[in-house]
Amino acid sequence: MSEGDIQLLLTALGGVALLVALIVTRIRMHPLLALLVVSLAVGIAAGMDIASIAGATVAGAGHTLGVVGIVIALGAMLGKILADTGVTETIADSILNRSSDKMLPWAMAFAAFVVGIPMFFEVGLVVLLPLIFSVARKLENKGTVKGSAYILMGVPVIAALASLHGMVPPHPGPLTAIATLKTSVGPTMVYGFISAIPAIILAGPVYARFVAPRMSVRPDQALLDQFTASGVQTSSDVEKTATTQKAPVGVGTLAVLMPAILMLANTLGETLLPKSSWGAKITAFLGDPLVAMLAGVLFASITLVYLRGGSTEKLRDALGASLKPIAGILLIIAGGGAFQQILVKAKVGDAIVHLTQHFSLPPLLLGWLIAMLLSVSTGSATVGIVGAAGLLAPLATADPSLNLPLLALAIGSGSLFFNYANHAGFWLVKESFGMTMGEATKTISVIQSIVALVGLGMVFLMNLFPALPS
């Protein structure tokens, strides 16, 4: 490592420390302002061209909003329709009636597992927030849960979505590692599912039972009112604009699952159809998160409001109102994207690669470690996966005994470790649940660390057995 590499790593660590200090100390700076200030400061301290720092900050914020922001906005609209027409409440009642309090975290983990197979982490969380909040609010009203019901219901969902996102194709991380290492989707998917199950159990229901009694997290009231139904109809609700009866549960459930169904169709299209075929192109279009979420909103609007005699004007007003509680969340996520972009442009990742070149470790452990260090330092799991897979690709071709699907899984698992303040997903969870920095660290950061470590352990365990045929 050069002196410049050491300086870059210290700058990145100092940036994260400064960010936390600005938010949690007596300064109490708003997270968006803190993220922008730290982004500019890190860019200057890292020696970036001062004329490019502001541009990189804007580019990072814009890219994150483009990838995540519109999808979150559509998710808020879908959640508003489902809540106001009573769909979320009906599904929540069904889960509560069929599960004991002890089994509810397991039921939520299963629901997230099903939804999360085709969905990105952020998309899956936005889709499931109404269900999390509805079930948790009913538990809270029953008074049978010690601590935070929202943590008890939210942790299993976060664990399931994170595990699938990092370990199982067709999520972008595993697919990137597969393509770079020139291995096969099938065995990587099998290994991913086998690893995801214990990771979900330990980081989800098991950890939720431990941490929920020790926390008092409760989301912002405006967000709760948007995504849940109190049982009392109000003039502002879409439910009032349609009929006085709740929407049919079957249609409502289909509206909830519509984005997941379209994304699953894309997964099947990628796996079963030739890439150049019209079928693959159509499923790829419909399965894009933006198109799938838009289709879900339109389907819910038509089936739950328009066809039931609802007022189009009041529906429009309700959808507009649904964006107000998430405006701050979107901007903070954009700030996280700006910080991430600065770290990438400052070439912190290159310094990490130079550091890992001094290690003499088994390839499976080295892949996990490089992906972990790159992801933690740059705030991008994609950078972690691309960097680790690219660095180990020559070894993959030189060592025929190396289990490449397991190496892809190790890299994907490592990229999940300790999702923190330079990750957009950290801010989505923190702001959605109304957490402090410490509370967010105890949830999403710890959850993803457990998932990453269990994934590594499963890689070593499965490497003891004969490799699956490619």
Coordinates of C-alpha atoms in Angstrom, one line a residue:
M1 CA 0.0 0.0 0.0
S2 CA 1.1 3.5 -0.8
E3 CA 1.0 6.5 1.5
G4 CA -1.8 7.8 -0.7
D5 CA -3.9 4.7 -0.2
I6 CA -3.6 5.0 3.6
Q7 CA -4.6 8.6 3.4
L8 CA -7.7 7.7 1.3
L9 CA -8.8 5.1 3.8
L10 CA -8.3 7.4 6.7
T11 CA -10.3 10.1 4.8
A12 CA -13.2 7.7 4.2
L13 CA -13.2 6.6 7.9
G14 CA -13.0 10.2 9.0
G15 CA -15.9 11.1 6.7
V16 CA -18.2 8.5 8.2
A17 CA -17.2 9.6 11.8
L18 CA -17.9 13.2 10.9
L19 CA -21.3 12.3 9.4
V20 CA -22.3 10.5 12.6
A21 CA -21.0 13.3 14.8
L22 CA -23.0 16.0 12.9
I23 CA -26.2 14.0 13.2
V24 CA -26.0 12.5 16.8
T25 CA -24.1 15.2 18.8
R26 CA -25.5 18.5 20.1
I27 CA -25.2 19.9 16.6
R28 CA -28.2 17.7 15.5
M29 CA -27.8 18.6 11.8
H30 CA -30.4 17.3 9.5
P31 CA -29.2 14.1 7.8
L32 CA -29.5 15.6 4.3
L33 CA -27.4 18.6 5.2
A34 CA -24.9 16.4 7.0
L35 CA -24.5 14.1 4.0
L36 CA -24.0 17.0 1.6
V37 CA -21.4 18.7 3.9
V38 CA -19.5 15.4 4.5
S39 CA -19.6 14.6 0.7
L40 CA -18.0 17.9 -0.2
A41 CA -15.5 17.7 2.7
V42 CA -14.4 14.2 1.8
G43 CA -14.0 15.1 -1.8
I44 CA -11.7 18.0 -0.9
A45 CA -9.7 16.0 1.7
A46 CA -9.3 13.1 -0.8
G47 CA -7.7 15.5 -3.3
M48 CA -10.4 15.3 -5.9
D49 CA -10.4 18.0 -8.6
I50 CA -12.3 20.8 -6.8
A51 CA -14.2 21.6 -10.0
S52 CA -15.7 18.1 -10.1
I53 CA -16.7 17.6 -6.5
A54 CA -20.1 19.4 -6.7
G55 CA -20.8 17.6 -10.0
A56 CA -20.1 14.2 -8.5
T57 CA -22.3 15.0 -5.6
V58 CA -25.2 15.9 -7.8
A59 CA -24.6 12.9 -10.1
G60 CA -24.6 10.5 -7.1
A61 CA -27.8 12.0 -5.7
G62 CA -29.5 12.0 -9.1
H63 CA -28.5 8.4 -9.9
T64 CA -29.8 7.2 -6.6
L65 CA -33.1 9.1 -7.0
G66 CA -33.4 7.7 -10.5
V67 CA -32.8 4.1 -9.5
V68 CA -34.7 4.1 -6.2
G69 CA -36.6 7.4 -5.8
I70 CA -39.3 6.9 -8.4
V71 CA -39.9 3.3 -7.3
I72 CA -40.3 4.4 -3.7
A73 CA -42.8 7.1 -4.7
L74 CA -44.8 4.5 -6.7
G75 CA -44.6 2.2 -3.7
A76 CA -46.0 5.0 -1.5
M77 CA -48.9 5.5 -3.9
L78 CA -49.6 1.7 -4.0
G79 CA -49.5 1.6 -0.2
K80 CA -51.9 4.5 0.1
I81 CA -54.5 2.8 -2.1
L82 CA -54.1 -0.6 -0.3
A83 CA -54.4 1.0 3.1
D84 CA -57.4 3.3 2.3
T85 CA -59.4 0.5 0.6
G86 CA -58.9 -1.8 3.6
V87 CA -56.7 -4.3 1.8
T88 CA -53.7 -4.0 4.0
E89 CA -55.9 -4.2 7.1
T90 CA -57.6 -7.3 5.8
I91 CA -54.3 -9.1 5.1
A92 CA -53.0 -8.0 8.5
D93 CA -56.1 -9.4 10.2
S94 CA -55.7 -12.6 8.3
I95 CA -52.0 -13.0 9.4
L96 CA -52.9 -12.2 13.0
N97 CA -55.8 -14.6 13.1
R98 CA -53.8 -17.5 11.6
S99 CA -50.6 -16.9 13.7
S100 CA -49.8 -16.7 17.3
D101 CA -47.8 -13.7 18.6
K102 CA -44.8 -16.0 18.7
M103 CA -45.2 -17.1 15.1
L104 CA -45.8 -13.6 13.6
P105 CA -42.1 -12.9 13.0
W106 CA -41.8 -16.2 11.1
A107 CA -44.9 -15.3 9.1
M108 CA -43.5 -11.9 8.1
A109 CA -40.2 -13.6 7.2
F110 CA -42.0 -16.0 4.9
A111 CA -44.0 -13.2 3.3
A112 CA -40.8 -11.3 2.6
F113 CA -39.1 -14.4 1.3
V114 CA -41.8 -14.9 -1.3
V115 CA -42.0 -11.2 -2.3
G116 CA -38.2 -10.8 -2.2
I117 CA -37.3 -13.6 -4.6
P118 CA -37.7 -11.3 -7.7
M119 CA -37.6 -7.9 -5.9
F120 CA -34.6 -5.7 -5.1
F121 CA -34.2 -4.9 -1.4
E122 CA -35.5 -1.3 -1.6
V123 CA -38.5 -2.3 -3.8
G124 CA -39.5 -5.2 -1.6
L125 CA -39.3 -3.1 1.6
V126 CA -41.5 -0.3 0.1
V127 CA -44.0 -2.9 -1.0
L128 CA -44.1 -4.6 2.4
L129 CA -44.1 -1.5 4.6
P130 CA -47.9 -1.2 4.7
L131 CA -48.1 -4.8 5.9
I132 CA -45.4 -4.4 8.5
F133 CA -47.0 -1.2 9.9
S134 CA -50.5 -2.7 9.9
V135 CA -49.6 -5.9 11.7
A136 CA -47.3 -4.0 14.1
R137 CA -49.9 -1.4 14.9
K138 CA -52.5 -4.0 15.7
L139 CA -50.0 -5.8 18.0
E140 CA -49.2 -2.5 19.6
N141 CA -52.9 -1.8 20.3
K142 CA -53.2 -5.3 21.8
G143 CA -50.4 -4.5 24.2
T144 CA -49.0 -8.0 24.1
V145 CA -45.6 -7.1 22.8
K146 CA -42.7 -5.9 25.0
G147 CA -40.7 -3.2 23.3
S148 CA -41.2 -2.2 19.7
A149 CA -43.8 -4.1 17.7
Y150 CA -42.5 -2.4 14.5
I151 CA -39.0 -3.8 15.1
L152 CA -40.4 -7.3 15.8
M153 CA -42.2 -7.3 12.5
G154 CA -39.7 -5.3 10.5
V155 CA -36.5 -7.2 11.3
P156 CA -37.6 -10.5 9.7
V157 CA -38.6 -8.7 6.6
I158 CA -35.3 -6.8 6.3
A159 CA -33.4 -10.0 6.9
A160 CA -35.2 -11.9 4.2
L161 CA -35.0 -9.2 1.6
A162 CA -31.3 -8.6 2.3
S163 CA -30.4 -12.3 2.2
L164 CA -32.1 -12.8 -1.1
H165 CA -30.7 -9.6 -2.5
G166 CA -27.1 -10.5 -1.8
M167 CA -27.2 -14.3 -2.4
V168 CA -29.8 -15.3 -4.9
P169 CA -29.9 -14.6 -8.7
P170 CA -31.5 -12.8 -10.5
H171 CA -30.6 -10.0 -8.0
P172 CA -28.0 -7.8 -9.6
G173 CA -25.2 -8.6 -7.2
P174 CA -25.1 -12.3 -7.7
L175 CA -25.7 -11.9 -11.4
T176 CA -22.7 -9.5 -11.7
A177 CA -20.4 -12.0 -9.9
I178 CA -21.7 -14.9 -12.0
A179 CA -21.0 -13.0 -15.2
T180 CA -17.5 -11.8 -14.2
L181 CA -16.4 -15.2 -12.9
K182 CA -18.0 -16.9 -16.0
T183 CA -20.0 -19.5 -13.9
S184 CA -23.6 -20.8 -14.1
V185 CA -26.8 -19.3 -12.7
G186 CA -28.4 -22.6 -11.7
P187 CA -25.9 -23.9 -9.1
T188 CA -25.3 -20.4 -7.7
M189 CA -29.1 -20.1 -7.2
V190 CA -29.3 -23.4 -5.4
Y191 CA -26.3 -22.5 -3.2
G192 CA -27.9 -19.1 -2.6
F193 CA -31.3 -20.5 -1.4
I194 CA -29.6 -23.0 0.9
S195 CA -27.5 -20.3 2.5
A196 CA -30.3 -17.8 2.6
I197 CA -32.6 -19.9 4.8
P198 CA -30.4 -20.1 7.9
A199 CA -29.4 -16.5 7.4
I200 CA -33.0 -15.4 7.4
I201 CA -33.8 -17.4 10.5
L202 CA -30.9 -16.1 12.6
A203 CA -31.0 -12.5 11.4
G204 CA -34.8 -12.4 11.2
P205 CA -37.1 -14.0 13.7
V206 CA -34.3 -15.0 16.2
Y207 CA -32.6 -11.6 16.2
A208 CA -36.0 -9.8 16.2
R209 CA -37.0 -11.6 19.5
F210 CA -33.7 -10.4 21.0
V211 CA -33.6 -6.8 19.9
A212 CA -37.3 -5.8 19.8
P213 CA -37.8 -5.8 23.6
R214 CA -34.8 -3.5 24.0
M215 CA -36.1 -0.8 21.6
S216 CA -39.0 1.6 21.5
V217 CA -39.0 2.5 17.8
R218 CA -42.2 3.9 16.3
P219 CA -42.6 5.3 12.8
D220 CA -43.7 8.8 12.2
Q221 CA -47.4 9.2 12.7
A222 CA -48.0 10.6 9.2
L223 CA -46.4 7.6 7.7
L224 CA -48.4 5.2 9.9
D225 CA -51.6 7.0 9.0
Q226 CA -50.8 6.6 5.3
F227 CA -50.0 2.9 5.4
T228 CA -52.4 1.7 8.0
A229 CA -56.2 1.9 8.7
S230 CA -57.3 2.8 12.2
G231 CA -60.7 1.3 11.6
V232 CA -62.4 4.7 11.4
Q233 CA -63.2 6.0 8.0
T234 CA -62.3 9.6 7.2
S235 CA -63.3 11.9 4.4
S236 CA -59.7 12.0 3.1
D237 CA -59.6 8.2 2.5
V238 CA -59.9 6.6 -0.9
E239 CA -62.0 4.0 0.9
K240 CA -64.6 6.7 1.4
T241 CA -64.5 7.6 -2.3
A242 CA -65.4 4.1 -3.5
T243 CA -67.7 2.2 -1.2
T244 CA -68.3 1.7 2.5
Q245 CA -67.2 -1.9 2.2
K246 CA -63.6 -3.1 2.0
A247 CA -62.2 -4.3 -1.3
P248 CA -62.3 -8.1 -2.0
V249 CA -59.3 -9.7 -0.4
G250 CA -58.4 -11.7 -3.5
V251 CA -58.2 -8.7 -5.8
G252 CA -56.3 -6.7 -3.1
T253 CA -53.8 -9.5 -2.6
L254 CA -53.2 -9.6 -6.4
A255 CA -52.6 -5.9 -6.3
V256 CA -50.0 -6.4 -3.6
L257 CA -48.3 -9.1 -5.5
M258 CA -48.6 -7.6 -9.0
P259 CA -45.0 -6.1 -9.0
A260 CA -43.6 -9.3 -7.6
I261 CA -45.3 -11.4 -10.3
L262 CA -44.0 -9.2 -13.1
M263 CA -40.5 -9.3 -11.7
L264 CA -40.7 -13.1 -11.3
A265 CA -41.8 -13.4 -14.9
N266 CA -38.6 -11.5 -15.8
T267 CA -36.6 -14.0 -13.8
L268 CA -38.1 -16.9 -15.6
G269 CA -37.7 -15.1 -18.9
E270 CA -34.0 -14.6 -18.2
T271 CA -33.5 -18.2 -17.2
L272 CA -35.7 -20.1 -19.8
L273 CA -35.8 -17.8 -22.9
P274 CA -33.1 -16.8 -25.4
K275 CA -31.9 -13.3 -24.6
S276 CA -32.7 -12.1 -28.1
S277 CA -36.2 -13.5 -28.2
W278 CA -39.3 -11.3 -28.1
G279 CA -40.5 -13.1 -25.0
A280 CA -37.4 -12.3 -23.1
K281 CA -37.5 -8.7 -24.2
I282 CA -41.2 -8.3 -23.1
T283 CA -40.6 -10.0 -19.7
A284 CA -37.5 -7.8 -19.2
F285 CA -39.6 -4.7 -19.9
L286 CA -42.5 -5.6 -17.7
G287 CA -40.2 -6.9 -14.9
D288 CA -38.2 -3.7 -14.6
P289 CA -38.9 -2.4 -11.1
L290 CA -40.2 1.0 -12.5
V291 CA -42.6 -0.7 -14.9
A292 CA -43.7 -3.4 -12.4
M293 CA -44.4 -0.8 -9.7
L294 CA -46.3 1.4 -12.1
A295 CA -48.3 -1.5 -13.3
G296 CA -49.2 -2.3 -9.6
V297 CA -50.4 1.2 -9.0
L298 CA -52.5 1.3 -12.1
F299 CA -54.0 -2.2 -11.4
A300 CA -54.8 -1.2 -7.8
S301 CA -56.3 2.1 -9.0
I302 CA -58.6 0.4 -11.6
T303 CA -59.7 -2.6 -9.6
L304 CA -59.9 -1.1 -6.1
V305 CA -61.3 2.3 -6.9
Y306 CA -62.4 3.0 -10.5
L307 CA -64.4 -0.2 -11.0
R308 CA -66.0 0.2 -7.6
G309 CA -67.4 3.6 -8.3
G310 CA -64.7 5.7 -6.6
S311 CA -64.0 9.3 -7.3
T312 CA -61.1 9.9 -9.7
E313 CA -60.5 13.4 -8.3
K314 CA -60.3 12.2 -4.7
L315 CA -58.1 9.3 -5.8
R316 CA -55.7 11.8 -7.4
D317 CA -55.7 13.9 -4.3
A318 CA -55.0 10.9 -2.1
L319 CA -52.1 9.8 -4.3
G320 CA -50.6 13.3 -4.2
A321 CA -50.9 13.3 -0.4
S322 CA -49.1 10.0 -0.3
L323 CA -45.9 11.6 -1.5
K324 CA -45.7 14.2 1.3
P325 CA -44.6 11.9 4.2
I326 CA -41.8 10.3 2.0
A327 CA -40.4 13.5 0.5
G328 CA -37.8 13.9 3.3
I329 CA -36.9 10.2 3.0
L330 CA -36.3 10.5 -0.7
L331 CA -34.0 13.5 -0.3
I332 CA -32.0 11.8 2.5
I333 CA -31.6 8.7 0.4
A334 CA -30.3 11.0 -2.4
G335 CA -27.8 12.5 0.1
G336 CA -26.6 8.9 0.8
G337 CA -26.1 8.4 -2.9
A338 CA -24.1 11.6 -3.2
F339 CA -21.8 10.5 -0.4
Q340 CA -21.4 7.1 -2.0
Q341 CA -20.5 8.6 -5.3
I342 CA -17.8 10.8 -3.8
L343 CA -16.2 7.8 -2.1
V344 CA -16.2 5.9 -5.5
K345 CA -14.8 8.9 -7.4
A346 CA -12.1 9.4 -4.8
K347 CA -11.0 5.9 -5.6
V348 CA -11.3 4.6 -2.1
G349 CA -12.1 1.2 -3.7
D350 CA -8.7 1.1 -5.4
A351 CA -7.0 1.6 -2.0
I352 CA -9.0 -1.3 -0.6
V353 CA -7.9 -3.5 -3.5
H354 CA -4.2 -2.6 -2.9
L355 CA -4.7 -3.5 0.8
T356 CA -6.1 -6.9 0.0
Q357 CA -3.3 -7.7 -2.4
H358 CA -1.1 -8.2 0.7
F359 CA -3.3 -10.9 2.1
S360 CA -2.6 -14.6 1.5
L361 CA -5.9 -16.2 2.1
P362 CA -8.1 -19.0 0.6
P363 CA -10.0 -17.7 -2.4
L364 CA -13.5 -18.1 -0.9
L365 CA -12.5 -16.1 2.2
L366 CA -10.6 -13.5 0.1
G367 CA -13.6 -12.9 -2.2
W368 CA -15.8 -12.4 0.9
L369 CA -13.3 -10.1 2.5
I370 CA -12.6 -7.9 -0.6
A371 CA -16.3 -7.5 -1.3
M372 CA -17.0 -6.6 2.4
L373 CA -14.2 -4.0 2.6
L374 CA -15.2 -2.4 -0.7
S375 CA -18.9 -2.3 0.2
V376 CA -18.3 -0.9 3.7
S377 CA -15.8 1.7 2.5
T378 CA -17.6 2.9 -0.6
G379 CA -21.3 2.4 0.4
S380 CA -21.9 0.3 -2.7
A381 CA -22.5 -3.4 -2.7
T382 CA -22.2 -3.3 -6.5
V383 CA -18.7 -1.8 -6.2
G384 CA -17.8 -4.5 -3.7
I385 CA -19.0 -7.3 -6.0
V386 CA -17.5 -5.9 -9.2
G387 CA -14.1 -5.2 -7.5
A388 CA -13.9 -8.6 -5.8
A389 CA -15.1 -10.6 -8.8
G390 CA -12.8 -8.7 -11.1
L391 CA -9.8 -9.2 -8.9
L392 CA -10.4 -12.9 -8.5
A393 CA -11.4 -13.6 -12.1
P394 CA -7.9 -14.6 -13.2
L395 CA -7.7 -17.1 -10.2
A396 CA -11.0 -18.5 -11.3
T397 CA -9.7 -19.6 -14.6
A398 CA -6.3 -20.7 -13.3
D399 CA -7.6 -23.0 -10.6
P400 CA -10.0 -25.7 -12.0
S401 CA -10.6 -27.1 -8.5
L402 CA -12.2 -23.8 -7.3
N403 CA -16.0 -23.9 -6.9
L404 CA -17.0 -20.8 -8.8
P405 CA -20.7 -20.7 -7.8
L406 CA -19.6 -20.8 -4.2
L407 CA -17.1 -18.0 -4.9
A408 CA -19.9 -15.9 -6.4
L409 CA -21.9 -16.6 -3.3
A410 CA -19.0 -15.6 -1.0
I411 CA -18.6 -12.4 -2.8
G412 CA -22.3 -11.6 -2.7
S413 CA -22.5 -12.4 1.0
G414 CA -19.5 -10.2 1.8
S415 CA -21.1 -7.2 0.0
L416 CA -23.9 -7.3 2.6
F417 CA -21.7 -6.8 5.7
F418 CA -22.4 -3.8 7.9
N419 CA -24.7 -1.6 5.7
Y420 CA -24.1 1.8 7.3
A421 CA -24.5 5.6 6.8
N422 CA -22.9 5.6 3.3
H423 CA -25.5 3.1 2.0
A424 CA -28.9 4.4 0.6
G425 CA -30.7 1.3 2.1
F426 CA -29.5 2.3 5.6
W427 CA -31.3 5.7 5.2
L428 CA -34.5 4.1 3.8
V429 CA -34.8 1.8 6.8
K430 CA -33.8 4.5 9.3
E431 CA -36.2 7.1 8.0
S432 CA -39.1 4.8 7.3
F433 CA -39.1 3.4 10.8
G434 CA -38.3 6.8 12.5
M435 CA -35.0 5.5 14.0
T436 CA -32.0 7.2 15.5
M437 CA -28.6 6.4 14.1
G438 CA -28.0 4.0 16.9
E439 CA -31.3 2.2 16.4
A440 CA -30.7 1.9 12.7
T441 CA -27.2 0.5 13.4
K442 CA -28.8 -2.1 15.8
T443 CA -31.2 -3.2 13.1
I444 CA -30.2 -3.0 9.5
S445 CA -26.4 -2.9 10.1
V446 CA -26.4 -5.8 12.5
I447 CA -29.0 -7.8 10.4
Q448 CA -26.9 -7.6 7.3
S449 CA -23.7 -8.4 9.2
I450 CA -25.4 -11.6 10.5
V451 CA -26.5 -12.5 7.0
A452 CA -23.0 -11.9 5.6
L453 CA -21.3 -14.0 8.3
V454 CA -23.9 -16.8 8.0
G455 CA -23.4 -16.7 4.2
L456 CA -19.6 -17.1 4.7
G457 CA -20.1 -20.0 7.1
M458 CA -22.5 -21.8 4.7
V459 CA -19.9 -21.3 1.8
F460 CA -17.3 -23.1 3.8
L461 CA -19.7 -25.8 4.9
M462 CA -20.9 -26.5 1.3
N463 CA -17.4 -26.5 0.0
L464 CA -16.8 -29.7 2.0
F465 CA -19.2 -31.5 -0.3
P466 CA -18.8 -32.3 -4.1
A467 CA -19.6 -29.3 -6.3
L468 CA -23.0 -29.1 -8.0
P469 CA -22.9 -29.8 -11.8
S470 CA -22.9 -26.6 -13.9

